[in-house]
Short mmCIF file of C-alpha atoms in Angstrom, two decimals:
data_model
loop_
_atom_site.label_atom_id
_atom_site.label_comp_id
_atom_site.label_asym_id
_atom_site.label_seq_id
_atom_site.Cartn_x
_atom_site.Cartn_y
_atom_site.Cartn_z
CA MET A 1 65.17 90.53 208.09
CA PRO A 2 64.95 94.15 209.38
CA ALA A 3 61.64 95.73 210.31
CA ALA A 4 59.38 96.59 207.38
CA SER A 5 57.76 99.65 208.97
CA LEU A 6 57.94 102.04 211.88
CA GLU A 7 54.55 100.70 212.96
CA GLN A 8 56.14 97.31 213.63
CA LEU A 9 58.74 98.88 215.88
CA ALA A 10 56.29 101.20 217.63
CA SER A 11 53.94 98.29 218.34
CA LEU A 12 56.74 96.14 219.76
CA CYS A 13 58.10 99.03 221.84
CA LYS A 14 54.80 99.73 223.56
CA ARG A 15 53.79 96.07 223.91
CA ARG A 16 57.03 95.00 225.54
CA GLY A 17 57.92 98.10 227.54
CA PHE A 18 60.64 99.73 225.45
CA ILE A 19 58.88 103.05 224.78
CA TYR A 20 55.72 104.66 226.17
CA PRO A 21 53.98 107.86 225.03
CA SER A 22 54.80 110.45 227.70
CA SER A 23 51.92 111.56 229.95
CA ASP A 24 49.78 108.88 228.34
CA ILE A 25 47.13 108.97 231.09
CA TYR A 26 46.35 112.57 230.07
CA GLY A 27 46.36 112.01 226.32
CA GLY A 28 50.11 112.27 225.86
CA LEU A 29 52.32 115.14 224.68
CA GLN A 30 53.27 115.21 221.02
CA GLY A 31 56.94 114.60 220.33
CA VAL A 32 57.81 113.39 223.83
CA PHE A 33 58.36 109.76 224.85
CA ASP A 34 59.32 107.79 227.96
CA TYR A 35 61.77 104.87 227.95
CA GLY A 36 60.24 101.89 229.75
CA PRO A 37 62.00 99.11 231.72
CA LEU A 38 63.51 97.50 228.63
CA GLY A 39 63.97 100.75 226.76
CA VAL A 40 66.09 102.37 229.43
CA GLU A 41 68.36 99.30 229.53
CA LEU A 42 68.84 99.29 225.75
CA LYS A 43 69.36 103.06 225.68
CA ASN A 44 71.94 102.89 228.46
CA ASN A 45 73.73 100.01 226.75
CA ILE A 46 73.94 102.02 223.51
CA ILE A 47 75.33 105.01 225.41
CA ASN A 48 77.79 102.79 227.30
CA SER A 49 79.03 101.29 224.03
CA TRP A 50 79.52 104.77 222.56
CA TRP A 51 81.26 106.04 225.69
CA SER A 52 83.49 102.98 226.00
CA THR A 53 84.53 103.20 222.34
CA ASN A 54 85.16 106.94 222.26
CA VAL A 55 86.43 107.68 225.77
CA TYR A 56 87.82 104.52 227.39
CA ALA A 57 89.32 102.90 224.29
CA ARG A 58 91.11 106.08 223.18
CA ASP A 59 93.94 108.02 224.82
CA ASP A 60 92.93 111.39 223.34
CA MET A 61 89.49 111.96 224.87
CA GLU A 62 87.99 113.45 228.03
CA GLY A 63 84.39 113.35 229.24
CA LEU A 64 82.07 116.16 230.27
CA ASP A 65 78.54 116.65 231.57
CA ALA A 66 77.64 120.30 231.12
CA ALA A 67 74.49 121.91 232.51
CA ILE A 68 71.32 122.09 230.44
CA LEU A 69 70.77 125.73 231.47
CA MET A 70 73.45 128.15 230.29
CA ASN A 71 73.93 131.91 230.13
CA ARG A 72 71.84 133.30 227.30
CA LEU A 73 74.96 134.87 225.78
CA VAL A 74 76.22 131.39 224.88
CA TRP A 75 73.36 131.08 222.39
CA LYS A 76 73.78 134.61 221.13
CA TYR A 77 77.42 134.11 220.17
CA SER A 78 76.99 130.54 218.97
CA GLY A 79 74.61 131.92 216.35
CA HIS A 80 71.54 130.05 217.59
CA GLU A 81 69.47 133.12 218.46
CA GLU A 82 69.91 134.42 214.94
CA THR A 83 70.02 131.27 212.80
CA PHE A 84 68.14 128.54 214.71
CA ASN A 85 64.90 129.35 212.92
CA ASP A 86 62.50 127.49 210.66
CA PRO A 87 60.05 129.11 208.22
CA LEU A 88 56.56 128.53 209.63
CA VAL A 89 53.21 128.62 207.80
CA ASP A 90 49.63 128.06 208.98
CA CYS A 91 46.84 126.48 206.95
CA ARG A 92 43.83 128.81 207.01
CA GLN A 93 41.47 125.91 206.30
CA CYS A 94 42.35 123.25 208.90
CA LYS A 95 44.57 125.43 211.14
CA GLY A 96 47.50 123.03 210.73
CA ARG A 97 51.02 124.40 211.24
CA TRP A 98 53.94 123.33 209.08
CA ARG A 99 57.49 124.11 208.04
CA ALA A 100 57.24 125.98 204.75
CA ASP A 101 60.25 124.21 203.26
CA HIS A 102 58.69 120.77 203.87
CA ILE A 103 55.24 121.08 202.29
CA LYS A 104 55.67 122.44 198.71
CA GLY A 105 52.83 124.92 198.91
CA LYS A 106 50.06 122.55 200.06
CA CYS A 107 48.84 121.56 203.51
CA PRO A 108 49.72 117.90 204.14
CA SER A 109 46.60 117.50 206.28
CA CYS A 110 43.80 118.85 204.07
CA GLY A 111 45.51 119.65 200.75
CA SER A 112 44.62 123.35 200.82
CA SER A 113 46.90 125.95 199.24
CA ASP A 114 45.44 128.71 201.42
CA LEU A 115 48.51 129.21 203.59
CA THR A 116 49.86 132.17 205.51
CA GLU A 117 53.10 133.84 204.51
CA PRO A 118 56.19 132.11 206.01
CA ARG A 119 57.49 133.65 209.22
CA PRO A 120 60.57 132.76 211.26
CA PHE A 121 60.10 130.49 214.27
CA ASN A 122 62.91 130.02 216.78
CA MET A 123 63.07 126.39 217.89
CA MET A 124 64.66 126.99 221.30
CA PHE A 125 62.52 126.55 224.42
CA LYS A 126 62.60 129.51 226.80
CA THR A 127 62.36 129.22 230.58
CA ALA A 128 62.29 131.83 233.35
CA ILE A 129 65.30 132.26 235.64
CA GLY A 130 64.64 133.58 239.11
CA PRO A 131 61.41 134.70 240.81
CA VAL A 132 60.39 137.38 238.28
CA ALA A 133 59.61 136.45 234.68
CA ASP A 134 60.53 139.45 232.55
CA SER A 135 62.38 140.14 229.31
CA ASP A 136 65.79 140.00 231.01
CA SER A 137 65.34 136.94 233.25
CA PHE A 138 65.15 134.02 230.90
CA ALA A 139 67.34 131.25 229.58
CA TYR A 140 67.01 128.56 226.95
CA LEU A 141 66.81 124.81 227.31
CA ARG A 142 69.85 123.89 225.26
CA PRO A 143 69.09 122.79 221.67
CA GLU A 144 72.40 120.88 221.51
CA THR A 145 75.11 119.70 223.87
CA ALA A 146 78.02 121.07 221.84
CA GLN A 147 78.10 124.59 223.27
CA GLY A 148 78.68 123.28 226.79
CA ILE A 149 81.86 121.69 225.49
CA PHE A 150 83.09 124.87 223.78
CA ALA A 151 82.31 126.97 226.86
CA ASN A 152 84.40 124.55 228.97
CA PHE A 153 87.33 124.21 226.54
CA ALA A 154 89.68 126.34 228.65
CA ASN A 155 88.60 124.60 231.88
CA VAL A 156 89.29 121.14 230.48
CA LEU A 157 92.59 122.24 228.97
CA ALA A 158 93.77 123.75 232.26
CA THR A 159 92.75 120.81 234.46
CA THR A 160 93.93 117.95 232.24
CA SER A 161 97.03 119.42 230.54
CA ARG A 162 95.92 117.91 227.24
CA LYS A 163 97.87 118.50 224.04
CA LEU A 164 96.38 118.74 220.56
CA PRO A 165 94.80 116.73 219.12
CA PHE A 166 92.29 115.79 221.80
CA GLY A 167 88.54 115.60 222.19
CA ILE A 168 85.77 116.17 224.70
CA ALA A 169 82.82 113.77 224.69
CA GLN A 170 79.38 114.37 226.16
CA VAL A 171 76.03 112.59 226.33
CA GLY A 172 73.04 114.62 227.41
CA LYS A 173 69.56 115.98 226.92
CA ALA A 174 68.70 118.58 224.31
CA PHE A 175 65.41 120.27 223.44
CA ARG A 176 63.97 121.59 220.20
CA ASN A 177 60.51 123.07 219.83
CA GLU A 178 59.76 121.14 216.65
CA ILE A 179 56.84 122.55 214.68
CA ASN A 180 55.62 119.13 213.63
CA PRO A 181 57.26 116.25 215.57
CA ARG A 182 56.60 112.94 213.85
CA ASN A 183 57.71 109.44 212.94
CA PHE A 184 57.93 107.99 216.44
CA LEU A 185 61.39 108.62 217.95
CA PHE A 186 62.80 110.11 214.77
CA ARG A 187 61.77 113.74 215.27
CA VAL A 188 60.96 114.69 218.85
CA ARG A 189 61.07 117.71 221.15
CA GLU A 190 63.17 116.19 223.94
CA PHE A 191 66.06 113.90 223.07
CA GLU A 192 69.59 112.84 223.97
CA GLN A 193 72.72 113.48 221.96
CA MET A 194 76.07 111.71 221.86
CA GLU A 195 78.53 114.38 220.76
CA ILE A 196 82.27 114.79 220.44
CA GLU A 197 84.18 118.00 219.81
CA PHE A 198 87.64 116.96 218.64
CA PHE A 199 90.20 119.77 218.66
CA VAL A 200 93.02 119.68 216.10
CA MET A 201 95.78 121.87 214.76
CA PRO A 202 94.71 124.09 211.86
CA GLY A 203 95.70 122.41 208.64
CA THR A 204 95.18 118.88 209.95
CA ASP A 205 91.38 119.11 210.03
CA GLU A 206 90.75 117.47 206.65
CA GLU A 207 92.78 114.39 207.60
CA TRP A 208 91.01 114.10 210.95
CA HIS A 209 87.63 114.56 209.31
CA GLU A 210 88.26 111.47 207.17
CA ARG A 211 89.58 109.49 210.14
CA TRP A 212 86.50 110.24 212.19
CA LEU A 213 84.26 109.20 209.32
CA GLU A 214 85.89 105.77 209.29
CA ASP A 215 85.83 105.47 213.09
CA ARG A 216 82.14 106.24 213.25
CA LEU A 217 81.22 103.77 210.51
CA SER A 218 83.15 101.10 212.39
CA TRP A 219 81.19 101.81 215.57
CA TRP A 220 77.86 101.57 213.78
CA GLU A 221 78.89 98.15 212.49
CA SER A 222 79.86 97.08 216.03
CA ILE A 223 76.31 97.71 217.28
CA GLY A 224 74.64 95.88 214.40
CA VAL A 225 74.02 98.62 211.81
CA PRO A 226 75.87 97.50 208.65
CA ARG A 227 77.68 99.90 206.33
CA SER A 228 75.54 98.65 203.47
CA LYS A 229 72.54 100.36 205.11
CA ILE A 230 74.35 103.71 205.50
CA GLN A 231 74.93 106.22 202.72
CA ILE A 232 77.55 108.95 203.13
CA TYR A 233 76.15 112.31 202.06
CA ASP A 234 78.73 115.02 201.45
CA VAL A 235 76.59 118.09 202.19
CA PRO A 236 76.82 120.65 199.34
CA LYS A 237 78.46 123.95 200.23
CA ASP A 238 75.27 125.94 199.74
CA SER A 239 73.47 123.69 202.24
CA LEU A 240 76.09 123.72 205.01
CA ALA A 241 75.30 125.06 208.47
CA HIS A 242 76.69 128.50 209.29
CA TYR A 243 79.59 127.00 211.26
CA SER A 244 80.54 124.21 208.88
CA LYS A 245 83.52 123.98 206.57
CA ARG A 246 82.45 120.52 205.41
CA THR A 247 79.94 117.98 206.75
CA TYR A 248 79.32 114.29 206.14
CA ASP A 249 75.81 113.14 206.99
CA LEU A 250 75.45 109.41 207.60
CA MET A 251 72.08 108.44 206.13
CA TYR A 252 70.49 105.22 207.40
CA ASP A 253 67.77 103.36 205.51
CA TYR A 254 64.96 103.54 208.09
CA PRO A 255 61.82 101.46 207.61
CA THR A 256 58.96 103.57 206.19
CA LEU A 257 61.15 106.70 206.02
CA GLY A 258 63.94 105.57 203.72
CA TYR A 259 67.36 107.22 203.98
CA GLU A 260 67.45 109.83 206.75
CA GLU A 261 70.26 111.30 208.86
CA ILE A 262 71.50 109.12 211.71
CA GLU A 263 74.71 111.06 212.45
CA GLY A 264 76.49 114.18 211.30
CA ILE A 265 80.27 114.52 211.17
CA ALA A 266 81.08 118.20 210.74
CA SER A 267 84.35 120.03 210.21
CA ARG A 268 83.61 123.28 212.07
CA SER A 269 86.94 125.13 211.50
CA ASP A 270 87.75 127.64 214.30
CA TYR A 271 84.25 129.13 214.29
CA ASP A 272 83.10 127.92 217.70
CA LEU A 273 86.10 128.72 219.88
CA GLY A 274 86.56 131.94 217.95
CA SER A 275 82.93 132.97 218.45
CA HIS A 276 83.15 132.56 222.23
CA SER A 277 86.52 134.35 222.60
CA ARG A 278 87.49 137.89 223.48
CA ASP A 279 90.15 139.77 221.49
CA GLN A 280 89.02 138.01 218.31
CA GLU A 281 90.89 140.45 216.09
CA ASN A 282 94.20 139.16 217.51
CA LEU A 283 93.47 135.44 217.14
CA GLY A 284 94.03 135.03 213.40
CA LEU A 285 90.64 133.39 212.86
CA SER A 286 89.80 131.84 209.50
CA ALA A 287 86.05 131.72 210.20
CA LYS A 288 83.75 134.71 210.04
CA VAL A 289 82.43 135.36 213.55
CA SER A 290 80.28 138.02 215.20
CA PRO A 291 82.17 140.53 217.38
CA ASN A 292 82.17 139.36 221.01
CA ARG A 293 82.43 142.04 223.70
CA ASP A 294 81.07 139.87 226.52
CA SER A 295 83.45 136.90 226.82
CA VAL A 296 86.17 137.07 229.45
CA ALA A 297 88.35 134.31 227.94
CA LYS A 298 90.52 133.66 224.92
CA LEU A 299 89.80 130.09 223.87
CA ASN A 300 93.12 129.31 222.25
CA TYR A 301 95.94 126.80 222.68
CA TYR A 302 99.65 127.39 223.18
CA ASP A 303 101.64 125.43 220.62
CA GLN A 304 104.98 124.91 222.41
CA ALA A 305 106.71 123.36 219.41
CA ASN A 306 106.21 126.52 217.35
CA ASN A 307 106.00 129.03 220.22
CA ARG A 308 102.62 130.42 219.17
CA HIS A 309 99.00 130.56 220.22
CA VAL A 310 96.44 129.00 217.88
CA VAL A 311 92.68 128.57 217.90
CA PRO A 312 92.07 124.86 217.27
CA PHE A 313 89.88 123.62 214.46
CA VAL A 314 87.07 121.25 215.45
CA ILE A 315 85.70 117.97 214.11
CA GLU A 316 82.27 117.11 215.50
CA PRO A 317 80.70 113.63 215.29
CA SER A 318 77.14 114.01 216.62
CA ALA A 319 74.42 111.35 216.86
CA GLY A 320 70.98 111.24 218.46
CA VAL A 321 70.33 108.40 220.90
CA GLY A 322 66.71 108.00 219.77
CA ARG A 323 67.58 107.64 216.10
CA CYS A 324 70.32 105.18 217.02
CA PHE A 325 67.81 103.27 219.17
CA LEU A 326 65.43 103.00 216.18
CA ALA A 327 68.17 101.82 213.82
CA VAL A 328 69.41 99.16 216.26
CA LEU A 329 65.87 97.84 216.79
CA SER A 330 65.15 97.86 213.07
CA GLU A 331 68.25 95.86 212.16
CA ALA A 332 67.68 93.38 214.99
CA TYR A 333 63.98 92.84 214.25
CA ASP A 334 62.93 89.55 212.66
CA GLU A 335 59.74 87.53 212.30
CA GLN A 336 60.34 83.83 211.78
CA LEU A 337 58.05 80.97 210.85
CA VAL A 338 58.96 78.20 213.28
CA LYS A 339 56.68 75.57 211.73
CA GLU A 340 53.97 75.64 209.07
CA PRO A 341 50.48 76.27 210.48
CA ALA A 342 47.62 74.03 209.39
CA ALA A 343 45.79 75.22 206.28
CA ASP A 344 42.44 75.53 208.07
CA LYS A 345 43.94 77.88 210.67
CA VAL A 346 45.44 80.08 207.96
CA GLU A 347 42.10 80.23 206.16
CA SER A 348 40.31 81.23 209.36
CA VAL A 349 42.71 84.16 209.71
CA ARG A 350 42.30 85.03 206.02
CA SER A 351 38.53 85.22 206.40
CA ALA A 352 38.84 87.53 209.41
CA LEU A 353 41.43 89.66 207.62
CA GLU A 354 39.21 90.12 204.57
CA SER A 355 36.25 91.10 206.78
CA PHE A 356 38.46 93.64 208.54
CA ALA A 357 39.67 95.14 205.22
CA LYS A 358 36.10 95.43 203.91
CA SER A 359 34.98 97.13 207.12
CA VAL A 360 37.82 99.64 206.84
CA GLY A 361 37.05 100.30 203.17
CA ARG A 362 33.42 101.11 203.99
CA ASN A 363 34.26 103.43 206.89
CA GLU A 364 33.55 106.97 205.65
CA LYS A 365 34.38 108.60 208.98
CA MET A 366 38.03 107.53 208.84
CA ASN A 367 40.72 109.79 207.41
CA GLY A 368 41.02 108.83 203.73
CA GLU A 369 44.80 108.55 203.81
CA HIS A 370 44.67 106.28 206.87
CA ARG A 371 41.91 104.15 205.31
CA ASP A 372 43.85 103.59 202.08
CA ALA A 373 47.03 102.75 203.99
CA ILE A 374 45.28 100.15 206.16
CA VAL A 375 43.56 98.49 203.20
CA ALA A 376 46.84 98.40 201.23
CA GLN A 377 48.67 96.83 204.18
CA ALA A 378 45.90 94.24 204.66
CA GLU A 379 46.17 93.28 200.99
CA HIS A 380 49.96 93.01 201.31
CA ILE A 381 49.62 90.69 204.31
CA GLY A 382 46.99 88.57 202.58
CA ALA A 383 49.14 88.07 199.46
CA ASP A 384 51.45 85.74 201.44
CA LEU A 385 49.50 85.19 204.62
CA ALA A 386 51.41 82.15 205.86
CA HIS A 387 54.60 84.21 206.18
CA ASN A 388 53.09 87.66 206.85
CA LEU A 389 50.67 86.64 209.55
CA PRO A 390 52.72 88.17 212.41
CA GLN A 391 52.29 91.58 210.74
CA ILE A 392 48.59 91.62 211.65
CA GLU A 393 49.40 93.08 215.07
CA GLN A 394 51.18 95.99 213.37
CA LEU A 395 48.22 96.35 210.99
CA LEU A 396 45.89 96.74 213.96
CA ALA A 397 48.22 99.36 215.45
CA MET A 398 48.02 101.64 212.38
CA PRO A 399 46.27 105.03 212.85
CA GLY A 400 42.50 104.55 212.72
CA ALA A 401 42.54 100.76 212.98
CA ASP A 402 41.64 100.73 216.67
CA GLY A 403 38.21 102.13 215.83
CA ILE A 404 37.23 99.14 213.67
CA GLU A 405 35.15 96.73 215.74
CA VAL A 406 35.96 93.61 213.70
CA GLY A 407 39.62 94.23 214.43
CA LYS A 408 39.08 92.60 217.82
CA LYS A 409 37.88 89.43 216.10
CA LEU A 410 40.86 89.47 213.73
CA ARG A 411 43.26 89.76 216.66
CA GLY A 412 41.46 86.98 218.52
CA VAL A 413 41.75 84.61 215.55
CA ALA A 414 45.30 85.55 214.52
CA GLN A 415 47.09 85.80 217.85
CA PRO A 416 46.82 82.12 218.89
CA VAL A 417 48.19 81.08 215.49
CA VAL A 418 51.07 83.54 215.79
CA ASP A 419 51.87 82.37 219.31
CA GLU A 420 52.01 78.71 218.20
CA PHE A 421 53.75 78.85 214.85
CA TYR A 422 55.81 82.06 214.70
CA ARG A 423 58.29 83.98 216.74
CA THR A 424 59.34 87.62 216.76
CA VAL A 425 63.00 87.89 217.66
CA LEU A 426 65.41 90.77 218.21
CA HIS A 427 68.89 89.70 217.13
CA LEU A 428 70.52 92.37 219.29
CA LYS A 429 74.24 92.30 219.86
CA PRO A 430 74.67 90.69 223.31
CA HIS A 431 76.35 93.76 224.79
CA LEU A 432 73.29 95.84 223.83
CA ALA A 433 70.57 93.40 224.91
CA PRO A 434 68.46 94.83 227.77
CA THR A 435 68.46 91.43 229.48
CA LYS A 436 71.46 89.14 229.09
CA VAL A 437 70.03 85.97 230.70
CA ALA A 438 66.56 84.76 231.63
CA VAL A 439 66.25 81.92 234.17
CA PHE A 440 63.21 79.60 234.39
CA PRO A 441 62.33 76.78 236.80
CA LEU A 442 60.69 73.81 235.07
CA LYS A 443 57.97 73.88 237.75
CA ARG A 444 57.12 77.08 239.58
CA ASN A 445 55.68 75.33 242.64
CA HIS A 446 58.73 73.19 243.35
CA ASP A 447 60.83 74.74 246.11
CA GLY A 448 64.10 73.16 245.00
CA LEU A 449 63.80 74.27 241.37
CA VAL A 450 62.66 77.78 242.31
CA SER A 451 65.43 78.21 244.88
CA MET A 452 68.16 77.12 242.44
CA ALA A 453 66.78 79.27 239.61
CA LYS A 454 66.57 82.35 241.82
CA GLY A 455 70.09 81.67 243.11
CA ILE A 456 71.44 81.59 239.55
CA ARG A 457 69.61 84.81 238.74
CA SER A 458 71.03 86.56 241.80
CA ASP A 459 74.57 85.31 241.19
CA LEU A 460 74.68 86.45 237.54
CA GLN A 461 73.14 89.83 238.21
CA MET A 462 74.85 90.79 241.46
CA ASN A 463 78.22 89.06 241.16
CA ALA A 464 78.73 88.92 237.38
CA ASN A 465 77.01 92.27 236.68
CA MET A 466 74.78 90.74 234.00
CA ARG A 467 71.19 91.95 233.78
CA THR A 468 69.31 88.71 234.56
CA VAL A 469 65.60 88.01 235.11
CA TYR A 470 63.68 85.18 236.76
CA ASP A 471 60.36 84.16 235.18
CA ASP A 472 57.90 81.42 236.02
CA THR A 473 54.70 82.92 234.58
CA GLY A 474 54.09 80.40 231.79
CA ALA A 475 55.14 77.26 229.99
CA ILE A 476 58.80 77.11 228.93
CA GLY A 477 57.95 77.50 225.24
CA LYS A 478 55.94 80.66 225.90
CA LEU A 479 58.74 82.05 228.06
CA TYR A 480 61.23 81.44 225.24
CA ARG A 481 59.03 83.43 222.81
CA ARG A 482 58.76 86.32 225.25
CA GLN A 483 62.53 86.53 225.69
CA ASP A 484 63.12 86.19 221.94
CA GLU A 485 60.90 89.19 221.36
CA ILE A 486 62.90 91.41 223.71
CA GLY A 487 66.28 90.19 222.47
CA THR A 488 67.54 88.14 225.44
CA PRO A 489 70.52 86.12 224.10
CA PHE A 490 70.37 83.21 226.59
CA CYS A 491 67.60 81.37 228.43
CA VAL A 492 68.49 78.99 231.28
CA THR A 493 66.11 76.26 232.42
CA VAL A 494 66.49 74.59 235.81
CA ASP A 495 64.97 71.08 235.84
CA PHE A 496 65.10 68.00 238.04
CA GLU A 497 68.42 66.88 236.54
CA SER A 498 69.82 70.23 237.71
CA LEU A 499 69.12 69.24 241.30
CA GLU A 500 70.93 65.96 240.80
CA ASN A 501 74.14 67.02 239.05
CA GLY A 502 74.23 70.84 238.98
CA THR A 503 73.74 71.18 235.24
CA VAL A 504 71.25 73.46 233.46
CA THR A 505 69.93 73.80 229.90
CA VAL A 506 71.05 76.93 228.04
CA ARG A 507 69.10 77.93 224.92
CA ASP A 508 70.62 80.27 222.34
CA ARG A 509 68.25 82.98 221.08
CA ASP A 510 69.39 83.04 217.44
CA SER A 511 69.92 79.34 216.69
CA MET A 512 67.36 78.04 219.24
CA GLN A 513 69.89 75.28 219.98
CA GLN A 514 70.14 73.97 223.55
CA GLU A 515 73.21 72.94 225.47
CA ARG A 516 73.72 71.28 228.84
CA ILE A 517 76.38 72.88 231.05
CA LEU A 518 77.30 73.15 234.71
CA ALA A 519 75.50 76.00 236.45
CA LYS A 520 78.78 77.18 238.01
CA GLU A 521 80.19 77.68 234.48
CA LEU A 522 77.31 79.91 233.30
CA GLU A 523 79.13 83.22 233.71
CA GLN A 524 82.14 82.09 231.67
CA TYR A 525 79.86 80.48 229.06
CA VAL A 526 77.79 83.62 228.56
CA ARG A 527 80.86 85.88 228.37
CA GLU A 528 82.53 83.68 225.76
CA LYS A 529 79.39 83.41 223.65
CA SER A 530 78.82 87.18 223.84
CA ARG A 531 82.12 88.15 222.26
#
């Protein structure tokens, strides 16, 4: 079953090296995260899947990697300087800072209604350009990747000889100075976007908008996010962005958060190319744009069939890598009872859990909201302890729990039981899994077993281009659990029979079934099973 809370995912990510708080040795930086050894592999696999589906598998798409720094005029004429603002208020009591449209007149931190008047806050990061930092020598860190595509429309058209309809795809960093970044990877200040600007003939945009909606839903299914967990929100006209003719927001049912946006699919009319063009009055634009006296290009397209120049309409599917990462992890996450633990072991954990909950309840120094949440979660776990026992680690990772001394005892009692009777498993699609194969020797001090296992690892990773790891740091059962938890689809064990006849044992992550095959057939076996 999918993850029950963001705390579960955050705990797993830090414990297993998917995500680290950035600058952690100096107390971190709010809203900024680093992708660890496993995280960067999963992130890259998600991006590769998106790129393969949208660029390689289509014959109407080109790729681009535009610079993060752009001329400030790009953001003036895109509308970001004027419209990329949030209403900001400060709490006079606790000095907290919040978006006015998110808090309903009360400070979420202390509950006070003594707030300042809302004032506009531009979310773009500024940076100095050149040796002198003055009012004329600055640029923005881009808040989206889309404008780099629009600014390069004429370049791509001239160098590829594309005909409408066609698209330009880009994956890259974007930056937003969020007032209150929160909810792990969901709302951050530095992130990556996967964006497409698909250029179509005016009048065909509605049809293409629907086609892209279906294409995107199909891709989400292909990476393990089912349609049943996605709601399609047709954004009301009075809530549309300044550039949008119509927008579909795909809303995923995140743990803890509920339905939140995972991707937007916007019909942007001719606003963008029109905004960045010169001679706008002669382009026949349907969108309302600000006069542009600075551009040196007309971003239009010559329609040979009708002997006319047109400004293409644009369909934009845009998704954040971090939000996709969270959704993929959530859907893959599962905690399974492998065998029933003895009653006395369960009762020992129950006793420690109850002591922990009482200690939290008596702690007057803890934030009241955090205290109530921890106690409620402890009661939830205790209601069906035999099945919920793996959730104790997430309980101990909740805000404030690390300051409770008896939490160490609870972890010490619970963890051995979890290790013996339960497993956490990520049922990741094989093409997304950070590690495809893990190889173990039955004995780590046997030269023959170690040599064969390392040879298999090298062959699969270097010759078959499959991310493969070698591990001999524990008993086979413990190694299986470790690989289950990070989503490795196949574990290969080299034993003494392997030295005799060249066969190895392959264990399937999801079924836990084992199969004996020839080592030389491993590559073909893994590829067939991964389809």
